[in-house]
Structure formats: C-alpha cells, structure tokens
Coordinates of C-alpha atoms in Angstrom, one line a residue:
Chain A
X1 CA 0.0 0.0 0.0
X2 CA 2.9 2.7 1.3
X3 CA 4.9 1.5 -1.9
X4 CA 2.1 2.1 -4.2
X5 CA 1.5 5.7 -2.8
X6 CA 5.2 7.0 -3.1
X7 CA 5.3 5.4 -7.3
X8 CA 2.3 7.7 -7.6
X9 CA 3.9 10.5 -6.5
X10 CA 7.0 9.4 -8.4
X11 CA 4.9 9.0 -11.9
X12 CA 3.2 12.6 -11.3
X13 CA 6.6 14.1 -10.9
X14 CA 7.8 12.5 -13.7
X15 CA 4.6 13.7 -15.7
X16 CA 5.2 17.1 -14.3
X17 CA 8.9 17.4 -15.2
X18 CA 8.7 15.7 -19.1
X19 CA 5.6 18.7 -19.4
X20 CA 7.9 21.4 -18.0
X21 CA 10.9 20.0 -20.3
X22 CA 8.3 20.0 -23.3
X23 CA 6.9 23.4 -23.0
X24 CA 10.5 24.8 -22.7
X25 CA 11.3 23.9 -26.2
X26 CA 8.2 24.1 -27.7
X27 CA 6.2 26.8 -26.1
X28 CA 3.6 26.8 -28.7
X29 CA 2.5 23.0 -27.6
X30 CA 1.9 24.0 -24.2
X31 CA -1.9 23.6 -24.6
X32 CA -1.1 20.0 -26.3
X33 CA 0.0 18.9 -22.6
X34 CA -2.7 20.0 -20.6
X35 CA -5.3 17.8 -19.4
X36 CA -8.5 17.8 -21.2
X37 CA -10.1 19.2 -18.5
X38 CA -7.8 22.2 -18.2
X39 CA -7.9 22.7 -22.3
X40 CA -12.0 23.5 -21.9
X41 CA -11.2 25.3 -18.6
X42 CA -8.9 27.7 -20.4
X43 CA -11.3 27.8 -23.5
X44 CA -13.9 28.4 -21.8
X45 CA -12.4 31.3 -19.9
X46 CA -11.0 33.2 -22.2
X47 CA -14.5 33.3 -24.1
X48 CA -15.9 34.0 -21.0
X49 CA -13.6 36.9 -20.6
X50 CA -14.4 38.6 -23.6
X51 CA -18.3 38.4 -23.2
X52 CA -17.7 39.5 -20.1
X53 CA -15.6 42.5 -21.4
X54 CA -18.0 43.5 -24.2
X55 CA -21.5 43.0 -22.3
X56 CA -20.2 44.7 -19.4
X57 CA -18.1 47.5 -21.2
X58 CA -15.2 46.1 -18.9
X59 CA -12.0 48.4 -19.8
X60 CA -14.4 51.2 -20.6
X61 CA -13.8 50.6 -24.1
X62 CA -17.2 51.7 -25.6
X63 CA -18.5 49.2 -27.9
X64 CA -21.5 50.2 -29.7
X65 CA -24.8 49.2 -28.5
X66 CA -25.3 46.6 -31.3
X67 CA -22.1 44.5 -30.2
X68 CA -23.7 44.8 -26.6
X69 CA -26.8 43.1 -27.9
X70 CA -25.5 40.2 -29.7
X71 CA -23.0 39.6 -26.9
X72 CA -25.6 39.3 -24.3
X73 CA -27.4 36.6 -24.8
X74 CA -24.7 34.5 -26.4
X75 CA -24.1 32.2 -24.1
X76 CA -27.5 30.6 -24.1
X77 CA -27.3 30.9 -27.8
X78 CA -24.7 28.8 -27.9
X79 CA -25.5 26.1 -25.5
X80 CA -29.2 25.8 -27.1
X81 CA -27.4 25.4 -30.6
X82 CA -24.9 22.7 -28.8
X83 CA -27.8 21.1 -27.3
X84 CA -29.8 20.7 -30.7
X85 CA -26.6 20.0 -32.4
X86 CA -26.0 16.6 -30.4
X87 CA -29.6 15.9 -30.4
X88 CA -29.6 16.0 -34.2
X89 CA -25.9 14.1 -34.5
X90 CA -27.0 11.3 -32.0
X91 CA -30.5 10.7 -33.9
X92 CA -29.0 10.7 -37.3
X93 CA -25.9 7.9 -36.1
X94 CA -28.6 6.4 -34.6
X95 CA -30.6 6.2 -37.6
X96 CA -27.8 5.1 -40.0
X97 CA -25.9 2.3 -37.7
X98 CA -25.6 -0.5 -40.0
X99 CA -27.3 -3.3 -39.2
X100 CA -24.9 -7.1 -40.3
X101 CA -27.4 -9.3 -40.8
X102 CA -25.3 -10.8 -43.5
X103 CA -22.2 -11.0 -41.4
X104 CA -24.5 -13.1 -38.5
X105 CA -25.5 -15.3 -41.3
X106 CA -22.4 -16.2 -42.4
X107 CA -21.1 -16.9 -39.1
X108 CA -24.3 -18.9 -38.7
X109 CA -23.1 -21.0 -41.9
X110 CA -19.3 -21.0 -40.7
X111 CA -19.9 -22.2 -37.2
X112 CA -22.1 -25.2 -38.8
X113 CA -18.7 -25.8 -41.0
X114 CA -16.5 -25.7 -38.1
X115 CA -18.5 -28.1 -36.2
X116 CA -18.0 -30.6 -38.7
X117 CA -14.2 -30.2 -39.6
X118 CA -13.5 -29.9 -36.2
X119 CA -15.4 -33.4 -35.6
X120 CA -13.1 -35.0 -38.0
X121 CA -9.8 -33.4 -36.6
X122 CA -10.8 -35.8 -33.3
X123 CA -12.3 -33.0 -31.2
X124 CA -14.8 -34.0 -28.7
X125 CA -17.1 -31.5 -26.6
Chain B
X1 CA 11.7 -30.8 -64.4
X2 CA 13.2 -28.4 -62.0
X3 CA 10.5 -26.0 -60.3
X4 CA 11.2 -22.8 -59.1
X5 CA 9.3 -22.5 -56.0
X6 CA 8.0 -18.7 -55.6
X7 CA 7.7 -17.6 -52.0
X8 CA 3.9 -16.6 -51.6
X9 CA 4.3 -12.7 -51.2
X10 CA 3.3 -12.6 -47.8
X11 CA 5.7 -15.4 -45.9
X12 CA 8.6 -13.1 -47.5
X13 CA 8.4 -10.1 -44.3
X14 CA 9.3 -11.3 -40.9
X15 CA 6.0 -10.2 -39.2
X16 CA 4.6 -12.7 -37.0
X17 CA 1.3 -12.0 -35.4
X18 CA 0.5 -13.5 -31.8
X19 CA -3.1 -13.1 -30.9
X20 CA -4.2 -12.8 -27.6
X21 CA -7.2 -14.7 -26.4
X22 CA -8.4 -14.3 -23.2
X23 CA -11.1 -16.7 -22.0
X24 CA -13.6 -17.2 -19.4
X25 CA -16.1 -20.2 -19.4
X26 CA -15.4 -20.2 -23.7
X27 CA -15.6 -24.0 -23.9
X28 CA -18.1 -23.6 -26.9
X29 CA -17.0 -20.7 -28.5
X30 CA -12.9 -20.9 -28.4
X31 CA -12.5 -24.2 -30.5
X32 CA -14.9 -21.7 -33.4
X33 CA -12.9 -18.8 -32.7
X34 CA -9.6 -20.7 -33.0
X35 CA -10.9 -22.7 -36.3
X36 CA -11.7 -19.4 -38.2
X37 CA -8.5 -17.9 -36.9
X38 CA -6.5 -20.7 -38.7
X39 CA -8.5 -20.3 -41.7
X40 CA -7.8 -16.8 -42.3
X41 CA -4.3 -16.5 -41.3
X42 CA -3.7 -19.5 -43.3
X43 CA -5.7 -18.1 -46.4
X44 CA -3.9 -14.8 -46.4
X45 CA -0.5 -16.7 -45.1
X46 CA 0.9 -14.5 -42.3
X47 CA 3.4 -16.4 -39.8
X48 CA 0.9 -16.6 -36.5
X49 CA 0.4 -17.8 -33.3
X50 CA -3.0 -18.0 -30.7
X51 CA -2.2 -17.4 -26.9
X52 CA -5.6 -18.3 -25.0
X53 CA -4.8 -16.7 -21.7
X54 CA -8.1 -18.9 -19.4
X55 CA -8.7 -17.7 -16.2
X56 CA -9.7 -20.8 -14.6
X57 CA -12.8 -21.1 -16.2
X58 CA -15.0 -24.4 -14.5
X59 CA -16.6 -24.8 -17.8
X60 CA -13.6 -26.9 -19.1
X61 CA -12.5 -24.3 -21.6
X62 CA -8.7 -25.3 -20.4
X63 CA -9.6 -29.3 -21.5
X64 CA -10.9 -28.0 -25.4
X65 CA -8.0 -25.3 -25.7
X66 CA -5.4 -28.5 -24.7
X67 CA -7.5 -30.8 -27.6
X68 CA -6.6 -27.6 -29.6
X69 CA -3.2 -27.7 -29.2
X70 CA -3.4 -31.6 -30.2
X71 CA -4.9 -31.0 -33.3
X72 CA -2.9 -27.7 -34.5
X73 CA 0.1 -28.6 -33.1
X74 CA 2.4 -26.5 -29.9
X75 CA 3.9 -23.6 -32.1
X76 CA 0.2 -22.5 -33.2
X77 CA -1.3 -22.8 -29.8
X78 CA -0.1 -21.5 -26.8
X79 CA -1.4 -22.2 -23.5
X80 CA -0.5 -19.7 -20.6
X81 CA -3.6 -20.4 -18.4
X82 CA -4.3 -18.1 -14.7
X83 CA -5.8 -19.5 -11.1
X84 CA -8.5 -17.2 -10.9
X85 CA -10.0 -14.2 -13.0
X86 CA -7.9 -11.2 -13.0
X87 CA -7.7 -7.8 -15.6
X88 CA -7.8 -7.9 -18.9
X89 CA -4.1 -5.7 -18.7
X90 CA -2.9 -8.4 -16.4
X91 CA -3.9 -10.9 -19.0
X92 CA -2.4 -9.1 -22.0
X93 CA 0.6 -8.4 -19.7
X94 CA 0.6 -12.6 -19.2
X95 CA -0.4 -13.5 -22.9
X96 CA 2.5 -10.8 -24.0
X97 CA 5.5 -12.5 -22.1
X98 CA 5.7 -15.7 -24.1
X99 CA 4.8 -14.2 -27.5
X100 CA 7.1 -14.1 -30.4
X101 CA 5.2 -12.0 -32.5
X102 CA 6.1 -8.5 -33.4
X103 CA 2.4 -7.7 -33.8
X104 CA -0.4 -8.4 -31.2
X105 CA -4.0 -8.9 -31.7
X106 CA -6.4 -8.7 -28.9
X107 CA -10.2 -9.5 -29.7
X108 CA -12.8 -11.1 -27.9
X109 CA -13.3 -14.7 -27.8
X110 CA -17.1 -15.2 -27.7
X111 CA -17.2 -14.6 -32.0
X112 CA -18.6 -11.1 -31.5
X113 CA -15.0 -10.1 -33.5
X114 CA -14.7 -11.8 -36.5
X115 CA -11.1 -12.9 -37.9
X116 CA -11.8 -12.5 -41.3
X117 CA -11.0 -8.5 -40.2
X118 CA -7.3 -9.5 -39.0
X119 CA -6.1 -9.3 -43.0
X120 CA -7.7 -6.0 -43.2
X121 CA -5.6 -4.8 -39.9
X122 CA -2.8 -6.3 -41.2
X123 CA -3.4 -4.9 -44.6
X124 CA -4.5 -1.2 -43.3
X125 CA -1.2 -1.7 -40.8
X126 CA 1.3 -1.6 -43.4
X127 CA -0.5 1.1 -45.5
X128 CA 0.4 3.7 -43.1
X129 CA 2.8 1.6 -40.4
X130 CA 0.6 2.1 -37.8
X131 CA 1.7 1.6 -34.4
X132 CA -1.8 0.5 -33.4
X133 CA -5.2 -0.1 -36.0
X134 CA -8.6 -0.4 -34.1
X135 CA -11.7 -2.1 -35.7
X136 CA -14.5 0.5 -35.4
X137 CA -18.2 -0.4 -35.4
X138 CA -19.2 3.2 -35.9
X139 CA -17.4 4.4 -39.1
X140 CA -17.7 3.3 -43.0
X141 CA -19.1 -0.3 -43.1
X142 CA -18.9 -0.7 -39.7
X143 CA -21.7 -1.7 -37.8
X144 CA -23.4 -4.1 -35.2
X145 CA -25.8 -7.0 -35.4
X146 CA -28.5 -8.2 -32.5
X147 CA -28.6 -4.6 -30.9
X148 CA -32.2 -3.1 -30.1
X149 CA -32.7 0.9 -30.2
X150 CA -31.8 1.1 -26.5
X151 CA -28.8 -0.5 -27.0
X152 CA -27.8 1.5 -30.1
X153 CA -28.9 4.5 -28.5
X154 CA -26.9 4.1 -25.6
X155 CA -23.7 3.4 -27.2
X156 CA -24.0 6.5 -29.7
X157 CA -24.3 9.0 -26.9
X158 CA -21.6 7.7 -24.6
X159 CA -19.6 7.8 -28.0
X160 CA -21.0 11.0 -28.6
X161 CA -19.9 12.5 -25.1
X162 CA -16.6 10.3 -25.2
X163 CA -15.9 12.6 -28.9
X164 CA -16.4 15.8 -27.5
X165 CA -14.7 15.5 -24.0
X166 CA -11.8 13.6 -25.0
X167 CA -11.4 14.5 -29.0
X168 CA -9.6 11.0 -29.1
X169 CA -9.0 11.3 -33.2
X170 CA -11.0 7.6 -33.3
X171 CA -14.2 7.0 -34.0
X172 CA -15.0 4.0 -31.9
X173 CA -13.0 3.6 -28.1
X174 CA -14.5 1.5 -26.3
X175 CA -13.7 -1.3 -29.1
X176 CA -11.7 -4.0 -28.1
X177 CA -10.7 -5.8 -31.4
X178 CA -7.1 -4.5 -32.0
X179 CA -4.1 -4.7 -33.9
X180 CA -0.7 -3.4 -31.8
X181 CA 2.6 -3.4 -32.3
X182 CA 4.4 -5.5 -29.7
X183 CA 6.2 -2.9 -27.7
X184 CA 3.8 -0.2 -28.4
X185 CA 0.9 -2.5 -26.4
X186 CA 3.6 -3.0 -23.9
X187 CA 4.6 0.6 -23.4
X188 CA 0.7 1.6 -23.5
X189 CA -0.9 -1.4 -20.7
X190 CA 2.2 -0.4 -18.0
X191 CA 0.6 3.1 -18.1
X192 CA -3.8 2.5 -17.7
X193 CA -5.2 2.0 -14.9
X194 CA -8.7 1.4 -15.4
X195 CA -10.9 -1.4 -15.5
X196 CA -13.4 -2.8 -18.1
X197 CA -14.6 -0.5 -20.9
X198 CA -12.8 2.4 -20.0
X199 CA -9.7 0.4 -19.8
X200 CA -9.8 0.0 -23.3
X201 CA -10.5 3.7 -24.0
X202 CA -7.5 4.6 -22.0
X203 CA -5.4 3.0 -24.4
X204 CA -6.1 5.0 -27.1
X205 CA -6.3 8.3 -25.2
X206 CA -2.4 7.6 -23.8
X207 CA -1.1 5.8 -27.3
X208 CA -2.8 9.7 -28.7
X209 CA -0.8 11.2 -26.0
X210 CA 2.3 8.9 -27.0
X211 CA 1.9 10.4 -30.2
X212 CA 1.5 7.0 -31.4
X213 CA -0.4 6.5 -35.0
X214 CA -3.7 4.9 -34.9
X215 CA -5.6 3.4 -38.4
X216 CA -9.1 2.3 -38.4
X217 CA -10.9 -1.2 -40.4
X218 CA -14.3 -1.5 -40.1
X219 CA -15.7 -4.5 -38.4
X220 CA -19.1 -6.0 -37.9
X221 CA -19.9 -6.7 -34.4
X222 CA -22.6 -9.7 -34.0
X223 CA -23.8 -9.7 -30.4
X224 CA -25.0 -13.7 -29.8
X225 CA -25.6 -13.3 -26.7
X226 CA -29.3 -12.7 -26.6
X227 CA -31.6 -11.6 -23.3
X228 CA -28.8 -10.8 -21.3
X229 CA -28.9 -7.4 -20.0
X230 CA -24.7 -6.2 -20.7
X231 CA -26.0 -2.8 -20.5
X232 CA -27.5 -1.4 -17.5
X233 CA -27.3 1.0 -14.6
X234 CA -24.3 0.2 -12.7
X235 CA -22.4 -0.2 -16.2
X236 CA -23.6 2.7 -17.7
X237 CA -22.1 5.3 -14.5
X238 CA -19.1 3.5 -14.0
X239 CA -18.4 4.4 -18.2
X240 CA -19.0 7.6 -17.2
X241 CA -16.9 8.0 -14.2
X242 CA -14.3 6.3 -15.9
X243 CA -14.9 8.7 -18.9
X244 CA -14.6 11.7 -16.5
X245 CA -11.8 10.5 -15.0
X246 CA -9.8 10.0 -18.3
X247 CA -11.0 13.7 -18.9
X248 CA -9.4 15.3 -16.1
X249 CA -6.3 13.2 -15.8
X250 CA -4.9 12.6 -19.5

C-alpha cells in the first residue's frame, strides 16, 4: 500500500517534469499537454472573458450598443445550438448504424462448418 | 523438371502475429474462434500464433484449448492459463511474455469479433505503419448486429460524449478488437489504470498522448448473446466515471 503511494507521487513528478521540459522547447504545444479538462477550462475562460468585457463595457472601451446586444445573450445561444446540435448528431448515427445481418449469417453458416471439420480433426465436446 | 518455387508474397516479411485470447467459461465458443483464426491466417498466409490466456474457467475451456493444441500442433497454440479471473491488462501483460510475434492482436473470444478482419488490420497496418489499428463499429461499413434501439442509442451518446470531452481522433474507443505493435501495447498497458470498458478507452487516449499512430478497419460486431442485459445502470455510470476521469487526468 505505502509502496504504491510514493510510485504515484513518483509518476506525477515524472509527468510534471517531461511537461515542464516539453513546454521549454516548444512553447507553442503548451496547450497540447494539458489535461482535457484544463484545455476546456482555459477555452472556456477566455471566451468567457471577452463576453464578459464587451457585455459589461469592462476596460471602458465603448462598444457600440449593437455589439452589446448580440453579446448578451450569447451564451444561451450557444449552448441551445450545442444542445440541438448533439440531439440532431446522436438521432442521425442512430438512424444510420448499420445493421450485419449478412455477417450473422455467415457466421451462422461457418460455425455449422467448423462443427464438422472440427469433428473429424478428433475434437470431442 | 526443375521447379522454381516462388515464395507466396506474404511469408517473405518477418512479421509474425501473436493473438491474444483471453477466455472465461469459452468452452463452446474458443474451438470456433480458433478454427476461423487458422482459416484466415492460413488463407492470407501470415506467420501466427494463438495465446488463450483462461482464467480458470469451470466450464472446461482449459480441457478443449489443450484438444486444440493436439490437433494444431504447440507452435500454433499457446497455453499460458491463470488461477482465478484477473484484468484484462494483467492478462495481455501474461499472454504478452511468451509471445514471439512482433504484432499483437487482442479481440474477444465469444465470436462477436470476427477474424476474417485481421487481414484487413494487417493490410490497413502496413499502409500507413501504424503503431496500433482499431476495428470500429461506428465508421464506413462498420456496424453491429442483435442490438435493439436502447442498445444502439446508448452506445452513440456515450460515444458522442466520449468525442467531445476527450477528442480522441478515433471513432469507436470502447472497441476491443485490436491490432498493436508488440512494444507499443507494452509501453501503452504499463501506463492505464482502469478497469473494463474504459480500460480499453485509456489505451487509445495515452497511445494519442504517445503520439502513437492509430488506423481504423471497419468491423461488424454480432452480439449472440441474446436476453442478457450487458448494458444497464451500474455499467452505464461506472463508463461515465471512468470517462470523467480520463477527462481530467490525461
């Protein structure tokens, strides 16, 4: 148990370090090494930040009152069109998931044929 | 008359493909699953060997895999049998020690995965040197057979969710019908942790992290076994635990 914890801690440094190493020579792939979760996390922030700058007229940089509209409600926008989005995807992968009947038959026919060769190679069940 | 004996294309590259078959209570399905394996391998003429990896299964399935070996002979079938049921990493950590292929081919042994594919893997392989190729029931001519809506449903969304959380660059994780270069498989099982489905996901997420290169065949899937309920609750949250996990970890 004890010798399981410290190899955790071990692996997480060694993570941390090859990450560290990484981003040093290729600062552009620092996103590449994040965790999933921390990928959306920053996505999600920095377009949260700048519909939060030009709803709010953070910065006082005075957008005009038509940027302010469409801003607004943009985040319900988008997760409405997400939502219908993945309905629409699911239904239609849903709808076009190939059914094998062929390939059950066949296996049908081949498991008959392997019965019988397999009966005359000396197997017994 | 002197012949010239020409070397059938295939036998010529070194490539020797050890499939892994792990078994539990498969006395009726492994001699099949092994029957149709020699056929294709030896219509298509790759150098291969079977490793049935049985986890003590009281059905007999060790008695019909050792009749097996009788009739295809010691260098075709391997035997490297377990006490009890353990992972399915253990057992492809097990089935891997003893193989002398360069390639390994994990699928299941209930004749849901089809080896008529492995030529395809094999072929699709050495099109692009792939370090691993995954059969996916969700892309091209892929697809699944003995599945009701619910069923079909179910496994669309958790893909669906799976696509847009992890962006994996595959089409169909949770697959277990898989063609792996020896020391990739071996580099990829020493570093996932989880269990069951999401095991298999893992793989793919860390060989994508690996920068490893992954081709796709498309496989038919025919689910025999009828009435029994493979999909309910308790499987369907731990998928997504495990799926959130992978999510915030890799």
């Amino acid at each position: 148990m004890h010798h399981k914890f410290d190899v955790n801690i071990l692996r997480r440094a060694e993570v941390a370090f090859e990450r560290r190493s990484f981003i040093k020579k290729n600062p552009s792939g620092a996103f590449s090494t994040m965790t999933k979760l921390m990928q959306w996390l920053f996505g999600v922030s920095l377009l949260a930040t700048a519909w939060a700058v030009v709803t709010f007229d953070l910065f006082g940089l005075s957008f005009p009152p038509e940027y302010r509209e469409v801003a607004w409600p943009m985040p319900v926008y988008l997760l409405v069109s997400f939502g219908c989005f993945s309905l629409a995807t699911v239904g239609y992968r849903v709808a076009t998931f190939n059914d094998c009947d062929e390939a059950a038959r066949e296996l049908q026919d081949q498991i008959k044929e392997a019965k019988e060769d397999l009966r005359k190679k000396g197997l017994k069940l | 008359m002197a012949s010239r004996k020409t070397q059938p294309p295939n036998r010529d590259s070194k490539d020797k493909y050890s499939v892994l078959l792990p078994t539990y209570n498969e006395r009726e399905n492994l001699p099949l699953i092994v029957w149709l394996l020699v056929k294709y391998f030896g219509e298509s003429d790759h150098d291969y060997e079977i490793i049935i990896i049985d986890d003590g299964s009281p059905d007999g399935t060790q008695e019909v895999a050792e009749q097996l070996q009788k009739i295809y002979g010691k260098d075709k079938i391997l035997l490297r049998p377990r006490a009890k049921k353990l992972g399915l990493g253990t057992a492809y950590i097990h089935g891997m020690k003893h193989a002398t292929g360069n390639f390994i081919i994990i699928m299941d042994a209930d004749l849901s995965h089809h080896p008529k594919f492995i030529p395809q893997f094999i072929e699709k392989q050495k099109e692009g040197d792939y370090d691993l190729v995954s059969g996916t029931r969700y892309k091209g001519t892929g697809g699944v057979y003995g599945w009701d809506l619910r069923r079909k449903l179910i496994s669309r969304g958790a893909n669906f969710l799976t696509q847009v959380l992890l962006r994996p660059g595959a089409s169909d994780l949770t697959g277990s019908f898989r063609l792996y270069k020896k020391k990739v498989l071996e580099s990829l099982v020493e570093r996932c942790v989880s269990k069951g489905y999401v095991f298999q996901m893992e793989m793919i997420v860390r060989a994508r992290q690996l920068s490893y290169t992954v081709g796709e065949v498309p496989i038919s899937f025919v689910d025999r076994v009828y009435g029994e309920s493979k999909l309910g609750g308790n499987e369907i949250v731990s998928f997504v635990k495990g799926l959130l996990t992978l999510f915030a970890t890799t």
